[in-house]
């Protein structure tokens, strides 16, 4: 009860409803690009947010983990716990994680809370992701020097019912951001 009252006070103080926006999709599908642009949009419109990126957390909080199925689940579990803490502090939290299976995403949803977990599937064909890949991870995986890349060495399981699905190979980043904003703004506004 005490925590509930404090959360309501935080919402009133920040003038926003905290949620977790969870971008998922293949590597190089556009998750991080959309996440950074969304964070900028939120700040420009007066909303306080925090972006959590898979690459950044893999270099710090989860650097002790590899890429087995169990380690990927633990990676997402830790990331979801951090996202939950940011949400509980009143922030709109933006996450960009491959999170390749429905099970792993369900773990995150359960930790964060289904009502505040806004899953955005960044849907982009593998061939387009390969062309966009400025880190050359797909090239390395196809040559065999990288053996743990989702989309090549492990399958990506598309979300069954995402909050929003964006086709980044058909629509521009500004068009995708406009679509996100259309349905996000009513969710985060405090009346």
Coordinates of C-alpha atoms in Angstrom, one line a residue:
X1 CA 0.0 0.0 0.0
X2 CA 2.8 2.4 0.9
X3 CA 4.6 1.7 -2.4
X4 CA 1.3 2.3 -4.3
X5 CA 0.8 5.7 -2.7
X6 CA 4.4 6.7 -3.5
X7 CA 4.0 5.5 -7.1
X8 CA 1.0 7.7 -7.5
X9 CA 3.0 10.7 -6.0
X10 CA 5.8 10.0 -8.5
X11 CA 3.3 10.0 -11.4
X12 CA 1.9 13.3 -10.3
X13 CA 5.3 14.9 -9.7
X14 CA 6.7 13.7 -13.1
X15 CA 3.3 14.2 -14.9
X16 CA 3.6 10.9 -16.7
X17 CA 2.5 7.3 -16.4
X18 CA 5.6 5.0 -16.4
X19 CA 5.7 2.1 -18.8
X20 CA 8.3 -0.2 -20.2
X21 CA 8.6 -0.1 -24.0
X22 CA 10.3 -3.3 -25.1
X23 CA 11.7 -3.3 -28.6
X24 CA 12.4 -6.8 -29.9
X25 CA 13.6 -8.1 -33.3
X26 CA 16.5 -9.5 -35.2
X27 CA 20.0 -7.8 -34.9
X28 CA 20.1 -4.8 -37.2
X29 CA 16.3 -4.6 -37.6
X30 CA 16.2 -1.0 -36.2
X31 CA 15.6 -1.5 -32.5
X32 CA 18.3 0.8 -31.2
X33 CA 17.7 3.4 -33.9
X34 CA 14.0 3.6 -32.9
X35 CA 14.8 3.5 -29.2
X36 CA 17.2 6.4 -29.4
X37 CA 14.8 8.4 -31.5
X38 CA 11.9 7.7 -29.2
X39 CA 13.9 8.8 -26.2
X40 CA 14.7 12.1 -28.0
X41 CA 11.0 12.5 -28.9
X42 CA 9.9 11.9 -25.3
X43 CA 12.4 14.4 -23.9
X44 CA 11.4 17.0 -26.5
X45 CA 7.8 16.5 -25.4
X46 CA 8.6 16.8 -21.7
X47 CA 8.7 13.2 -20.6
X48 CA 11.5 11.7 -18.5
X49 CA 12.8 8.4 -19.8
X50 CA 15.7 6.0 -19.6
X51 CA 17.0 3.8 -22.5
X52 CA 18.4 0.4 -21.8
X53 CA 20.3 -1.2 -24.7
X54 CA 21.3 -4.8 -25.0
X55 CA 24.9 -4.1 -26.2
X56 CA 25.5 -1.6 -23.3
X57 CA 24.2 -4.1 -20.7
X58 CA 26.2 -6.9 -22.2
X59 CA 29.3 -4.8 -21.6
X60 CA 28.5 -4.3 -18.0
X61 CA 25.7 -5.8 -16.0
X62 CA 25.5 -9.1 -17.9
X63 CA 29.1 -9.4 -19.2
X64 CA 29.5 -12.6 -17.3
X65 CA 26.9 -14.3 -19.4
X66 CA 27.3 -16.1 -22.7
X67 CA 24.6 -17.0 -25.3
X68 CA 23.3 -20.4 -24.2
X69 CA 19.5 -20.5 -23.9
X70 CA 19.8 -20.4 -20.1
X71 CA 22.3 -17.5 -20.2
X72 CA 20.0 -15.5 -22.6
X73 CA 17.1 -16.0 -20.3
X74 CA 19.2 -14.8 -17.3
X75 CA 20.4 -11.8 -19.4
X76 CA 16.8 -10.8 -20.1
X77 CA 15.8 -11.5 -16.5
X78 CA 18.4 -9.1 -15.2
X79 CA 17.5 -6.5 -17.8
X80 CA 13.8 -6.7 -17.0
X81 CA 14.6 -6.3 -13.2
X82 CA 16.5 -3.1 -14.0
X83 CA 13.7 -1.9 -16.3
X84 CA 11.2 -2.6 -13.5
X85 CA 13.2 -0.5 -11.1
X86 CA 13.2 2.4 -13.5
X87 CA 9.5 2.1 -14.1
X88 CA 8.8 2.0 -10.4
X89 CA 10.8 5.2 -10.0
X90 CA 8.4 6.8 -12.4
X91 CA 10.4 6.8 -15.6
X92 CA 9.2 5.7 -19.0
X93 CA 11.7 2.9 -19.8
X94 CA 12.8 2.1 -23.3
X95 CA 14.4 -1.3 -23.8
X96 CA 16.1 -2.6 -27.0
X97 CA 16.9 -6.3 -26.6
X98 CA 16.8 -9.0 -29.3
X99 CA 15.0 -11.3 -26.7
X100 CA 14.7 -14.0 -29.3
X101 CA 12.0 -16.3 -27.8
X102 CA 8.4 -15.9 -26.6
X103 CA 9.4 -17.6 -23.4
X104 CA 12.2 -15.0 -22.7
X105 CA 9.9 -12.1 -23.4
X106 CA 7.2 -13.7 -21.2
X107 CA 9.8 -13.8 -18.4
X108 CA 10.4 -10.0 -18.9
X109 CA 6.6 -9.4 -19.1
X110 CA 6.0 -11.2 -15.8
X111 CA 8.8 -9.3 -14.0
X112 CA 7.7 -5.9 -15.3
X113 CA 3.9 -6.5 -15.1
X114 CA 1.8 -7.2 -18.2
X115 CA -0.1 -3.9 -17.9
X116 CA 3.0 -1.8 -18.2
X117 CA 4.9 -4.0 -20.7
X118 CA 4.5 -2.5 -24.2
X119 CA 6.2 -5.0 -26.6
X120 CA 7.1 -3.6 -30.0
X121 CA 8.1 -6.1 -32.6
X122 CA 10.6 -4.5 -35.1
X123 CA 9.8 -6.8 -38.0
X124 CA 12.5 -6.8 -40.7
X125 CA 13.5 -9.6 -43.0
X126 CA 16.8 -11.3 -42.4
X127 CA 18.1 -10.3 -45.8
X128 CA 17.5 -6.6 -45.1
X129 CA 19.1 -6.9 -41.6
X130 CA 22.2 -8.4 -43.2
X131 CA 22.4 -5.5 -45.6
X132 CA 22.1 -3.0 -42.7
X133 CA 24.5 -4.7 -40.4
X134 CA 27.3 -2.1 -39.8
X135 CA 28.9 -4.3 -37.2
X136 CA 29.4 -7.1 -39.7
X137 CA 28.1 -9.7 -37.3
X138 CA 26.0 -11.5 -39.9
X139 CA 29.1 -11.8 -42.2
X140 CA 31.1 -13.2 -39.3
X141 CA 28.3 -15.7 -38.4
X142 CA 27.8 -16.8 -42.0
X143 CA 31.6 -17.4 -42.3
X144 CA 31.6 -19.3 -39.0
X145 CA 33.7 -17.0 -36.9
X146 CA 30.7 -16.0 -34.8
X147 CA 28.6 -19.0 -33.6
X148 CA 26.0 -17.3 -31.4
X149 CA 24.1 -14.9 -33.6
X150 CA 20.3 -14.9 -33.5
X151 CA 18.9 -15.2 -37.0
X152 CA 21.8 -17.3 -38.3
X153 CA 22.9 -19.7 -35.5
X154 CA 19.7 -19.5 -33.5
X155 CA 16.2 -18.8 -34.7
X156 CA 14.2 -15.7 -33.8
X157 CA 10.7 -16.4 -32.6
X158 CA 8.4 -13.6 -33.6
X159 CA 6.0 -12.3 -30.9
X160 CA 2.5 -13.8 -30.9
X161 CA 0.6 -10.7 -30.0
X162 CA 2.9 -7.6 -29.7
X163 CA 1.5 -4.3 -28.6
X164 CA 2.7 -2.9 -31.9
X165 CA 4.4 -4.4 -35.0
X166 CA 6.6 -2.1 -37.1
X167 CA 7.9 -3.0 -40.6
X168 CA 11.1 -1.1 -40.7
X169 CA 11.9 -2.3 -44.2
X170 CA 8.7 -0.7 -45.5
X171 CA 8.4 2.4 -43.4
X172 CA 10.9 5.2 -42.5
X173 CA 12.1 5.8 -39.0
X174 CA 10.0 9.0 -38.8
X175 CA 6.9 7.1 -39.9
X176 CA 7.5 4.3 -37.4
X177 CA 8.0 6.9 -34.6
X178 CA 4.8 8.6 -35.6
X179 CA 3.0 5.3 -35.3
X180 CA 4.5 4.6 -31.9
X181 CA 3.6 8.1 -30.6
X182 CA 0.0 7.9 -31.8
X183 CA -0.7 5.0 -29.5
X184 CA 1.9 5.7 -26.8
X185 CA 0.9 9.2 -25.9
X186 CA -2.5 8.3 -24.5
X187 CA -0.9 5.6 -22.3
X188 CA 1.7 7.9 -20.7
X189 CA -0.4 11.1 -20.2
X190 CA -1.6 12.0 -16.8
X191 CA -5.0 13.6 -16.9

